[in-house]
Coordinates of C-alpha atoms and ligand atoms in Angstrom, one line a residue:
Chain A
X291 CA 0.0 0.0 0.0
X292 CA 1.2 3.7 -1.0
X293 CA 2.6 5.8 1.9
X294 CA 0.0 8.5 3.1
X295 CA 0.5 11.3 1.0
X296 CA -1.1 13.9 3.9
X297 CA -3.0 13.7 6.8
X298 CA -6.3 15.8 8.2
X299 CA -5.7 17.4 11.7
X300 CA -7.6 19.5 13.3
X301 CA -5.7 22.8 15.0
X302 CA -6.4 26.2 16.8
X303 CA -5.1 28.5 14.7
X304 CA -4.1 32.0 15.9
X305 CA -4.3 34.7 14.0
X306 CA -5.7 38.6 14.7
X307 CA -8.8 39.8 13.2
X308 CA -9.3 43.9 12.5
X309 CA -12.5 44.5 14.0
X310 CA -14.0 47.2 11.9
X311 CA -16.5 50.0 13.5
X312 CA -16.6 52.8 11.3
X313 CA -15.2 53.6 7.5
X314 CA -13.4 56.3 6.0
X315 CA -10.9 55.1 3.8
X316 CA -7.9 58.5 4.6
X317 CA -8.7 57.9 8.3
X318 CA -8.8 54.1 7.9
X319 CA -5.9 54.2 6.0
X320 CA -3.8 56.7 8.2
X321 CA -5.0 54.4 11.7
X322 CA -3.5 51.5 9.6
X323 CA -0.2 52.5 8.7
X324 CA 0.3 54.0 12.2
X325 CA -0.3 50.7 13.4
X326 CA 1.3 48.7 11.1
X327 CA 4.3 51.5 11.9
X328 CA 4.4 50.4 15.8
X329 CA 5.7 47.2 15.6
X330 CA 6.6 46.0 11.3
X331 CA 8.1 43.3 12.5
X332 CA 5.3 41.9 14.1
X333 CA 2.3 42.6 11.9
X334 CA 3.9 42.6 8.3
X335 CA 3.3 39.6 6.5
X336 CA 0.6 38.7 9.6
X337 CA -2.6 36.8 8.7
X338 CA -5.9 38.5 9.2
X339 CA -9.4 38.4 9.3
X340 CA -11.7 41.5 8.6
X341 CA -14.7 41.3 11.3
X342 CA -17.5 43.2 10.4
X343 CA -19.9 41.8 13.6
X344 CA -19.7 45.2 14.9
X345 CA -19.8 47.4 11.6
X346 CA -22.2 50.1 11.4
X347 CA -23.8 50.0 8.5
X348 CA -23.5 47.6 5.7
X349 CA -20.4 47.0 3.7
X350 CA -20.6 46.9 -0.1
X351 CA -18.0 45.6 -3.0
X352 CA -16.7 48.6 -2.9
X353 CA -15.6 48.9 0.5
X354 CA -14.4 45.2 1.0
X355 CA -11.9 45.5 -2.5
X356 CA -10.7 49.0 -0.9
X357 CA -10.0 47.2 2.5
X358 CA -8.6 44.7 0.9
X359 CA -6.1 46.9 -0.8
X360 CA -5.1 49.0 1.7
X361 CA -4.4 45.5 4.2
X362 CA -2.3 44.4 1.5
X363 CA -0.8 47.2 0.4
X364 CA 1.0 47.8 4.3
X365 CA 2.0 43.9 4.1
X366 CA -1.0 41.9 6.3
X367 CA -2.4 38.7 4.5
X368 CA -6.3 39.3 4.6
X369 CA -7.3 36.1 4.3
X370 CA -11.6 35.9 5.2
X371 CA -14.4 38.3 6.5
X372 CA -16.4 37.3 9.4
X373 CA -19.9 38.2 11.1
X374 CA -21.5 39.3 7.7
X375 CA -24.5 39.1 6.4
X376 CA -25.6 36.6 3.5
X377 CA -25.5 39.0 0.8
X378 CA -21.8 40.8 2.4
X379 CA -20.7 37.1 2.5
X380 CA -21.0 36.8 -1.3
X381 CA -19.8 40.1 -1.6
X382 CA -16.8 39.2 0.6
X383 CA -16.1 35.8 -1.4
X384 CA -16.3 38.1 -4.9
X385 CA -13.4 40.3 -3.4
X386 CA -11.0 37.3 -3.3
X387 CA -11.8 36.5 0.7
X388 CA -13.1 33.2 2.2
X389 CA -16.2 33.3 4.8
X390 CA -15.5 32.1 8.2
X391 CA -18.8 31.4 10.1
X392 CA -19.6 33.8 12.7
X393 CA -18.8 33.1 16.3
X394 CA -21.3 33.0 19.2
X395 CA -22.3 36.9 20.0
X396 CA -20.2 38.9 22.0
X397 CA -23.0 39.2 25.1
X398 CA -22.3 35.4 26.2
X399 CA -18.8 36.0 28.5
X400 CA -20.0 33.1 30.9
X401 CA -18.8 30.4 28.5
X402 CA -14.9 30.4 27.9
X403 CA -13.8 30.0 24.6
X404 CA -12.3 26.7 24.0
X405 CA -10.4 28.0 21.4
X406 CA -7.5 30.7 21.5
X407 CA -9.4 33.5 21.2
X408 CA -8.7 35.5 17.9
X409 CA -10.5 38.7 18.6
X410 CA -8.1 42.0 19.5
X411 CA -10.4 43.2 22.3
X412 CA -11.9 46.7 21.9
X413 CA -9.7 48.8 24.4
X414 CA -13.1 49.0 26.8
X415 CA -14.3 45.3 26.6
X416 CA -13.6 42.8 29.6
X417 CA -10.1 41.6 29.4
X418 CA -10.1 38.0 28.1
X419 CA -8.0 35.2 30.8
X420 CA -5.2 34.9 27.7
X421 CA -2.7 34.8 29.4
X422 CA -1.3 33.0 33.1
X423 CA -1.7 29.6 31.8
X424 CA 1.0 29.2 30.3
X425 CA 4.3 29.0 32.1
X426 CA 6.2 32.4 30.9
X427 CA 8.6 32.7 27.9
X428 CA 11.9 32.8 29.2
X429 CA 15.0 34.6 26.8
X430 CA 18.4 34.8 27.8
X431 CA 20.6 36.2 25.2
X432 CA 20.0 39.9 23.7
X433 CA 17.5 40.3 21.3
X434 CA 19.1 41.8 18.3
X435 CA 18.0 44.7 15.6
X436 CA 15.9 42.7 13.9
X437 CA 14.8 40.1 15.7
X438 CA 11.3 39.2 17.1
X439 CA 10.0 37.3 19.8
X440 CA 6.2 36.5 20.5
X441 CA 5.1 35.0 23.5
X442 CA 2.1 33.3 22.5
X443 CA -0.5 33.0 25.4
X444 CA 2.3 33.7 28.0
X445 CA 4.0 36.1 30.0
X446 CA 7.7 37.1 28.1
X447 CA 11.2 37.3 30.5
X448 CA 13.8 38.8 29.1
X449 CA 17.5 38.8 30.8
X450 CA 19.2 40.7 28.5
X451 CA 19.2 43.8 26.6
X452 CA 16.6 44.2 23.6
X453 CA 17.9 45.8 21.4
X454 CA 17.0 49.2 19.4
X455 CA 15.0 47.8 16.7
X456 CA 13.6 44.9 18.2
X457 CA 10.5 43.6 19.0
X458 CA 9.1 41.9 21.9
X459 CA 5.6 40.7 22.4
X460 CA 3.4 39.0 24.7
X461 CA -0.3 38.5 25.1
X462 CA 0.7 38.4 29.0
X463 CA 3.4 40.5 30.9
X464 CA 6.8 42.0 29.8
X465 CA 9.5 41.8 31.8
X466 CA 12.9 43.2 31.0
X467 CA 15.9 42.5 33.7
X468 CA 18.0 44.8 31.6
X469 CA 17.3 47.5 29.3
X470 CA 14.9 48.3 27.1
X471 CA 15.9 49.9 24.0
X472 CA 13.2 48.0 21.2
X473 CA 10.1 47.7 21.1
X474 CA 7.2 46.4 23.9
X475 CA 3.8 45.3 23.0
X476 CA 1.9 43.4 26.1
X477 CA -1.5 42.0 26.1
X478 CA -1.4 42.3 22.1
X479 CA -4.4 39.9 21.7
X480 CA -6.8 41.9 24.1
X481 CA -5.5 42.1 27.4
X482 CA -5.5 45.9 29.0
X483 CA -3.9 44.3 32.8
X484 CA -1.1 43.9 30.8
X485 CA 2.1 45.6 32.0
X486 CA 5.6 46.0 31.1
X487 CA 8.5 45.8 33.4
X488 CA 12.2 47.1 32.6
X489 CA 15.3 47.9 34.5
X490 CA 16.5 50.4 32.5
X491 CA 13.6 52.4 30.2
X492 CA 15.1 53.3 26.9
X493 CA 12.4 52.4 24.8
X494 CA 11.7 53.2 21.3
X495 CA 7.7 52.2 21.7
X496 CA 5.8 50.7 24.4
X497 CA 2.1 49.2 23.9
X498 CA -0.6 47.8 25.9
X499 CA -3.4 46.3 24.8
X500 CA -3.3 48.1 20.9
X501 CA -2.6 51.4 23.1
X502 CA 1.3 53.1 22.5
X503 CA 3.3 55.7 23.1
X504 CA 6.2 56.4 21.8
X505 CA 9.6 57.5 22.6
X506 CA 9.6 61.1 22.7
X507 CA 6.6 60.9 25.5
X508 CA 8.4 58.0 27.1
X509 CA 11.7 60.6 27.7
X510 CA 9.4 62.6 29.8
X511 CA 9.1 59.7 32.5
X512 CA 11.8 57.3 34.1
X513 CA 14.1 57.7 31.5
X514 CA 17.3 55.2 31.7
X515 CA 15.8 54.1 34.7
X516 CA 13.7 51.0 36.7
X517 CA 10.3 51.7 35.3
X518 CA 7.1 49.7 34.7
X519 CA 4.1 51.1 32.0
X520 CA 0.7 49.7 32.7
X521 CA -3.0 50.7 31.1
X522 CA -5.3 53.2 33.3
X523 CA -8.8 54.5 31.7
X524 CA -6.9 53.4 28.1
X525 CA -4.3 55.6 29.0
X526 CA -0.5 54.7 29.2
X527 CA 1.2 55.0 32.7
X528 CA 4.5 55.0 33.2
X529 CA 5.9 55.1 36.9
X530 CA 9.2 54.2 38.7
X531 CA 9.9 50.8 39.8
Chain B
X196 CA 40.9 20.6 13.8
X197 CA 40.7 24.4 12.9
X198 CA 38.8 27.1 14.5
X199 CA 36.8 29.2 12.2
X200 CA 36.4 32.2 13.0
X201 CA 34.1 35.3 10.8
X202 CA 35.1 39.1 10.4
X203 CA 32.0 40.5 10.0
X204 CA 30.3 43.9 10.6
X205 CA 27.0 44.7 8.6
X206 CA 28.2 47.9 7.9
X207 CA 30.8 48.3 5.2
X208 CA 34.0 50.2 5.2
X209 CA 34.6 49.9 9.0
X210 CA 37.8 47.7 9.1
X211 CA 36.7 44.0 8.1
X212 CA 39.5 43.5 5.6
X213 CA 42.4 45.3 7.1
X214 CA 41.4 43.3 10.6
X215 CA 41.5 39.8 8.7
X216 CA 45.1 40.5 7.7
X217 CA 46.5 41.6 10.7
X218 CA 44.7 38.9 13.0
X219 CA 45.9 36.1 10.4
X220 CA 49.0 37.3 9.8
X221 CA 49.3 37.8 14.1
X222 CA 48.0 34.3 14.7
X223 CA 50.6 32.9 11.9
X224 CA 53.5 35.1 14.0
X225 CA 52.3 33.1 17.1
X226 CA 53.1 29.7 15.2
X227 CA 49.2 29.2 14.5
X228 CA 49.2 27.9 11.0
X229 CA 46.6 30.0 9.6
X230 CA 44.5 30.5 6.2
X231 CA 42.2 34.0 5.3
X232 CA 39.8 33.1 3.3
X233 CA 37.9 36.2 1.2
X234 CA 34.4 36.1 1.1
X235 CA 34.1 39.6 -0.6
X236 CA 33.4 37.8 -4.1
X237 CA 33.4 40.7 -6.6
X238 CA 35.5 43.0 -4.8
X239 CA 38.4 40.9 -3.9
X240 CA 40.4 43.6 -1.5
X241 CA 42.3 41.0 0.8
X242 CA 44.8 40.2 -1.6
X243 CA 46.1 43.4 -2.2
X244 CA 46.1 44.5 1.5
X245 CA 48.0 41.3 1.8
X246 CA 50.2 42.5 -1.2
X247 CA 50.0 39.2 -3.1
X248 CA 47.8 40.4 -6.1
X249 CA 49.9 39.5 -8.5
X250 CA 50.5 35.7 -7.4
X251 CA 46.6 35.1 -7.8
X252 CA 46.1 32.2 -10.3
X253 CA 43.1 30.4 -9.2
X254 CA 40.7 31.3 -6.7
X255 CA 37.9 30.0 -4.1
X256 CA 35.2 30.2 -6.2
X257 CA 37.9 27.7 -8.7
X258 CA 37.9 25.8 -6.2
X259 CA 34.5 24.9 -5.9
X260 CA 33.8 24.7 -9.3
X261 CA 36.2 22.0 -9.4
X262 CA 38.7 24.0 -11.5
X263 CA 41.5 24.3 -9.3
X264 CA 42.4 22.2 -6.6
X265 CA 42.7 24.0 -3.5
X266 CA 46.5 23.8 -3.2
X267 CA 46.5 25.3 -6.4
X268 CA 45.0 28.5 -5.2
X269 CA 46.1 28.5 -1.7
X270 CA 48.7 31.7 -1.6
X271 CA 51.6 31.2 0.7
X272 CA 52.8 33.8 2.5
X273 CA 55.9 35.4 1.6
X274 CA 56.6 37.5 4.8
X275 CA 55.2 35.3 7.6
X276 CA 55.7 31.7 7.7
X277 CA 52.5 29.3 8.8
X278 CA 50.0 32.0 6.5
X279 CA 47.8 31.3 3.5
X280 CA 45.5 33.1 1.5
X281 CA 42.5 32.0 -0.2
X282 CA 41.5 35.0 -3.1
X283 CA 37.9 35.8 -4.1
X284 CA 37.0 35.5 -7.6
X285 CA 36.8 39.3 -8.9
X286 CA 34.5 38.3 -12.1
X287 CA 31.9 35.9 -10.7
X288 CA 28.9 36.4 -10.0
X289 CA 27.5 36.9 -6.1
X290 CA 26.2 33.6 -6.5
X291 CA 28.7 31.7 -7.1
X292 CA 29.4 30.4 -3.7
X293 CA 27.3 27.5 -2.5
X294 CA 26.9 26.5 1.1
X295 CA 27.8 23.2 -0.3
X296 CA 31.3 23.8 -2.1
X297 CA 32.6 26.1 0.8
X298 CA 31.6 23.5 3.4
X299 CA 33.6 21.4 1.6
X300 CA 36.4 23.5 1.4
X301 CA 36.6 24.6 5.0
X302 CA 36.2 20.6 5.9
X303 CA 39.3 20.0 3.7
X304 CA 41.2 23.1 5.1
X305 CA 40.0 22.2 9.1
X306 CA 42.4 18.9 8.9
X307 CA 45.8 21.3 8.0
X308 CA 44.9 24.4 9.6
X309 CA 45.1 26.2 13.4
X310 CA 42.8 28.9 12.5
X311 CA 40.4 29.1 9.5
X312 CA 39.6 33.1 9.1
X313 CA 36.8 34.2 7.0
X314 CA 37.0 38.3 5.8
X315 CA 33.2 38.6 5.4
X316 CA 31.7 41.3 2.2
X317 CA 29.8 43.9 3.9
X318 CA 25.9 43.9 4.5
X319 CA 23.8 41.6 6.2
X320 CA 22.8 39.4 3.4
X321 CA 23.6 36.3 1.8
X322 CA 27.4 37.3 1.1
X323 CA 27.4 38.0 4.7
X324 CA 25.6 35.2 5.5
X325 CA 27.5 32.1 3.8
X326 CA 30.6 34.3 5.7
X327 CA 29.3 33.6 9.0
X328 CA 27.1 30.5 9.1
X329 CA 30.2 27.9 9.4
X330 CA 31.7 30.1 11.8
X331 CA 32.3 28.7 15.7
X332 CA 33.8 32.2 16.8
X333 CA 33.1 36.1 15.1
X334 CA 35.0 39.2 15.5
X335 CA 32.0 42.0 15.1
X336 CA 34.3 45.0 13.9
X337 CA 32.4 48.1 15.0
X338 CA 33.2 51.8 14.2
X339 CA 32.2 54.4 17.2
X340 CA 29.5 55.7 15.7
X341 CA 25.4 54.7 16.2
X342 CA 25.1 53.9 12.6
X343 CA 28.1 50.6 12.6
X344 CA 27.0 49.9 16.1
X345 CA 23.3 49.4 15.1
X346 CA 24.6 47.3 12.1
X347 CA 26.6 45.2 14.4
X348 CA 24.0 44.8 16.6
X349 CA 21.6 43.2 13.2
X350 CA 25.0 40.7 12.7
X351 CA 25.1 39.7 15.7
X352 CA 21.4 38.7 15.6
X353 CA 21.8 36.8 12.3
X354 CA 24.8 35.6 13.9
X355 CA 22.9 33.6 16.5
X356 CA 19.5 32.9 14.5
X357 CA 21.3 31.7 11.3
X358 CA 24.6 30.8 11.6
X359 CA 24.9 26.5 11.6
X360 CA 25.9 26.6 15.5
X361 CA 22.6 28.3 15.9
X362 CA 20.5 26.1 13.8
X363 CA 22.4 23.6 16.5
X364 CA 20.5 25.3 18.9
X365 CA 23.8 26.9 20.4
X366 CA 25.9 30.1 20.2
X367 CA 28.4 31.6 18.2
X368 CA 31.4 32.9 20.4
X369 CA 31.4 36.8 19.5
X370 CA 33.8 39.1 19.9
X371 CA 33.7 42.9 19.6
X372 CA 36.5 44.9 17.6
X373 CA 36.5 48.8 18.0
X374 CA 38.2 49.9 15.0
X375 CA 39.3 53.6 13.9
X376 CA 38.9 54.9 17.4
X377 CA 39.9 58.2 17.9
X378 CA 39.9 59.1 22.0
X379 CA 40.0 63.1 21.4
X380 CA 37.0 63.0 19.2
X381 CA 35.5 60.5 22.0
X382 CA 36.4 63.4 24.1
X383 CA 34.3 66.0 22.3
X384 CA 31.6 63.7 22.1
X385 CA 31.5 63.7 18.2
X386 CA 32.2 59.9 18.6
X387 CA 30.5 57.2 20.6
X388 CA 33.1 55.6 23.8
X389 CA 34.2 52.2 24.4
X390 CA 32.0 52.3 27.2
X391 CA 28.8 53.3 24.8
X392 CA 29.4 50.7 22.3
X393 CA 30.2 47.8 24.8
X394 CA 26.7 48.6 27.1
X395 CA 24.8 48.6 23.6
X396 CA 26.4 45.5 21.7
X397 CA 26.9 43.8 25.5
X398 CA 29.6 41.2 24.2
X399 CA 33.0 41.1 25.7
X400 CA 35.7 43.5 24.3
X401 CA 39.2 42.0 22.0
X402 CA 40.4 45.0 21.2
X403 CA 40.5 48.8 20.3
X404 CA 42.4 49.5 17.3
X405 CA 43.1 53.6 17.1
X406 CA 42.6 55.7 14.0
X407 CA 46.0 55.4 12.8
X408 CA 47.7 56.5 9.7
X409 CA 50.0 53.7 9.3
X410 CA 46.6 51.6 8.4
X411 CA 46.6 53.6 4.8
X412 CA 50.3 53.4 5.0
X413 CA 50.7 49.7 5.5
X414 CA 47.7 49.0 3.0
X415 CA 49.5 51.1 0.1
X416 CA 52.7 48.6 0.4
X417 CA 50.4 45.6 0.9
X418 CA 51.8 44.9 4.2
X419 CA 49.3 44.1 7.2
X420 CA 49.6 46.5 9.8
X421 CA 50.3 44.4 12.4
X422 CA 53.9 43.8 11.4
X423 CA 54.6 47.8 11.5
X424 CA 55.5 47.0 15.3
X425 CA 56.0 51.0 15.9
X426 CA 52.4 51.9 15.4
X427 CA 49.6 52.0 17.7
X428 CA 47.4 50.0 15.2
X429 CA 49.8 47.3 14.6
X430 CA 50.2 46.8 19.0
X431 CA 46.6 47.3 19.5
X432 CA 46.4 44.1 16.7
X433 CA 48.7 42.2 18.7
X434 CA 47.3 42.6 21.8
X435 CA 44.1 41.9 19.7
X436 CA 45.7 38.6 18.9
X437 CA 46.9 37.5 22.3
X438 CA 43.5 38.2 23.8
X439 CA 42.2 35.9 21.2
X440 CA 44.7 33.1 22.0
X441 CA 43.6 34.0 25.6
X442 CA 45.9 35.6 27.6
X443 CA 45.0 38.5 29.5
X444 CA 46.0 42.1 28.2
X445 CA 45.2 45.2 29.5
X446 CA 43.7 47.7 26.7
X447 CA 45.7 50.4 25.5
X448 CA 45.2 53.9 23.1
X449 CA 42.1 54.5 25.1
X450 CA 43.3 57.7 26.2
X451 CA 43.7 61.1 24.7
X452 CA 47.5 61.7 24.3
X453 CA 48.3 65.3 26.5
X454 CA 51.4 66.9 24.7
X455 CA 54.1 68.4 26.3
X456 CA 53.9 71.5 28.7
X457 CA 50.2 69.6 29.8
X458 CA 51.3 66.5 30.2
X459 CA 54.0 67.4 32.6
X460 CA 51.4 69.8 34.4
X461 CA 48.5 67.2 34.8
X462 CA 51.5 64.5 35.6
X463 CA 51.7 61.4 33.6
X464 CA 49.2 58.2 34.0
Ligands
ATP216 N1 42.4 51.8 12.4 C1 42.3 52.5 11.2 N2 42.8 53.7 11.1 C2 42.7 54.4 9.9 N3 42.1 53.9 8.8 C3 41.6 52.7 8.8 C4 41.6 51.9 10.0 N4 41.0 50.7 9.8 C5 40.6 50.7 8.5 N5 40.9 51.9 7.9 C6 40.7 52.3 6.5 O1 39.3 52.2 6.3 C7 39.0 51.8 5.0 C8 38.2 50.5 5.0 O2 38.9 49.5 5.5 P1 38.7 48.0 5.1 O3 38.8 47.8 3.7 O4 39.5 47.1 6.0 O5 37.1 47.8 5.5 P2 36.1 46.7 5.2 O6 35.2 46.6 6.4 O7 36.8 45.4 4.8 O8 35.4 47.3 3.9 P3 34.3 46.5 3.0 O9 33.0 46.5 3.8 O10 34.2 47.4 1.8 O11 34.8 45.2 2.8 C9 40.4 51.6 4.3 O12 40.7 52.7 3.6 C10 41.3 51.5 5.5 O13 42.6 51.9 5.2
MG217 MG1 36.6 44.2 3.1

């Protein structure tokens, strides 16, 4: 008998969905490219979904191809459209994107996703438990110009310095024993408890849940020294450790 | 079995070249049979800094094509005993290296040699990269200025990411070489410090070579500075050297050099 040529599993795959509210294509465009500008490394060449459960109004051809267009042209994959109606569905199909099924409505938070949840939260919704289950990511060496690391579902540890340049993620916590001189995106899938921890602040851009600042406002707090940044009424904090 | 070991920088034009002749050519002087291989395919520089331009026949990228053995287009040496050179091609194009053929060669060149060194092109791409990814060991030769030290600082990640030791799931032994310093621009702050570039790049200091003009001097007569034993660029190299071989030197030329009637006045260090 031939060798099995492939094999049918099932998986949870992560990926982030852009959650649409409102469209005008220059401010669309301009809120995309700033945060496609916050951390390249992470989100160019990304996979995403375009979610139009909480769209107001109702999204035509037109609209999906120029969404389409603009994702593409900044380097995400747009790969499906989710939480439209029949007739956006074909629309969505016509425009090159697959229809994922819709997901249960947002109201029912008693039942815990058995999946990883997908959804970047809206800065005001309940944070989601993404994190803590997961023992934390652990790095020891510098992280380099360059270089990326995601902690996926975890808290991130760093020991060393991170370089100017480089990008460090986690759905969970940051923590930086050394300084920080990259990038810092916490709770990136929806998670506004997030915080960041360095020993020395030097950042180029630090993000919580989808909110940043960047390093001219960071210079103004802490600077070169023990800091942590955390989220208060969706606004960055940054105080001395 | 050899030691391989990269000279590589990102950035071009910081001292890659001129620090592969004077380490090989100091490792050969401490009886450490030694071969440079260039890398720079294209460009081919080494040679001539080595002044043996005129005795290239063959060269690596001969070698792998199967047109030359490698004794053919190994270059001995004429000044220092225990020192090859290996030439890149000057016609070929980029791709003429395969990851293949120079594995092969570096295998064949591990059982004779002490030290295999490999004068990377500049850039962080795939010249740069079939430069370092055999490498156990790399000198990062950094300028003291943000722009080298930031391109430093995307070697040494590629360094440990793609390099074969890192595919191995371990590290790359780096080294940092300051190169061109110049301690009374340092002083005036149009130049970034020993200190500055060691807290950024946070890998342990070889050397600190000083701006010197004997490094244009010694490259004009094709002569590695290292064996122009009066300069401060050929000492710093040696001291370079020993560190490498691990002895424990104290780093000198760090210092801005008081003249005269000021000298006497602040006293001498
Ligand atoms: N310590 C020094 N003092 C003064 N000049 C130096 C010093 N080191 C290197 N140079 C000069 O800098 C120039 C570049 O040096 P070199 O060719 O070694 O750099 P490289 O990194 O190999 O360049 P490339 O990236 O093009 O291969 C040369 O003109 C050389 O003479
Ligand atoms: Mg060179």
């Amino acid at each position: 008998m031939a060798e099995a040529c492939f094999q049918i599993k099932g998986t949870s795959l992560t990926t982030m969905s852009l959650d649409l509210y409102h469209y005008q294509p220059q401010e669309f465009s301009e809120q995309l490219r700033d945060k496609v500008a916050s951390a390249p490394l992470f989100f160019t060449g990304s996979p995403l979904f375009l979610n139009l459960a909480s769209f107001e109004g109702e999204a035509d051809r037109e609209l999906l191809q120029d969404i389409v267009k603009q994702c593409r042209s900044v380097g995400f994959q747009l790969f499906g459209c989710k939480g439209a109606s029949d007739k956006v569905a074909q629309v969505a199909r016509d425009a090159g994107l697959i229809h994922l099924p819709a997901s249960r409505p947002k109201a029912d938070k008693s039942q815990a996703e058995p999946a990883p949840p997908t959804d970047e939260a809206p800065a005001a919704s309940a944070p989601q438990n993404t994190a803590a289950s997961l023992p934390a990511r652990v790095i020891e060496r510098p992280v380099r110009s360059g270089q990326q690391i995601y902690a996926e579902g975890c808290d991130l540890i760093l020991l060393a310095p991170v370089s100017e340049g480089a990008e460090v993620i986690s759905d969970g916590h940051i923590h930086v024993y050394s300084t920080l001189r990259g990038r810092a995106l916490a709770g990136v899938r929806g998670n506004p408890d997030a915080r960041i921890f360095c020993q020395q602040l030097e950042a180029e851009l630090v993000s919580i849940n989808g909110h940043f600042i960047l390093n001219d406002k960071l210079r103004e707090h802490c600077w070169k020294q023990a800091a942590q940044i955390y989220l208060q009424d969706e606004s960055i904090q940054v105080a001395a450790l | 079995m050899a030691k391989i070991i990269v000279i590589t920088s990102g950035k071009g034009g910081v001292g890659k070249t001129t620090s592969s002749a004077a380490i090989s050519t100091g490792l050969a002087l401490r009886g450490k049979k030694t071969v440079v291989i260039d890398f720079d395919v294209g460009l081919r520089n080494l040679d001539l800094i080595m002044g043996c331009e005129r005795r290239v026949v063959y060269d690596f990228v001969n070698v792998i094509n199967k047109e030359a053995t490698l004794k053919q287009a190994l270059i001995k040496d004429k000044r220092t005993e225990g020192l090859y050179i290996l030439p890149a091609s000057q016609t070929r194009d980029k791709d003429a290296l395969t990851y293949e053929g120079v594995e092969a060669i570096l295998n064949e060149l591990a059982e004779d040699f002490d030290f295999i060194i490999c004068d990377s092109p500049a850039g962080i791409e795939q010249g740069a990269q079939m430069a370092l990814y055999f490498a156990e060991e790399a000198i990062v030769v950094t300028n003291p200025e943000v722009s080298s030290v930031r391109d430093s600082d995307r070697i040494l990640g590629i360094l440990q990411s793609k390099s074969r030791l890192a595919e191995q799931g371990k590290a790359v032994k780096e080294h940092l070489l300051l190169t061109r310093y110049n301690p009374s621009r340092v002083a005036n702050a149009e130049m970034l410090s020993v200190e500055d570039v060691e807290e950024i790049l946070a890998i342990p200091l070889l050397g600190v070579i000083p701006e010197s003009e004997a490094v244009l001097k010694a490259s004009n007569q094709g002569s590695p500075v290292i064996l122009d034993t009066e300069s401060e660029a050929g000492q710093a190299y040696q001291d370079a050297v020993s560190r490498l071989l691990g002895d424990e030197v104290p780093h000198r030329f760090l210092e801005q050099v008081q003249k005269g009637f000021f000298k006497r006045l602040l006293g001498g260090k």
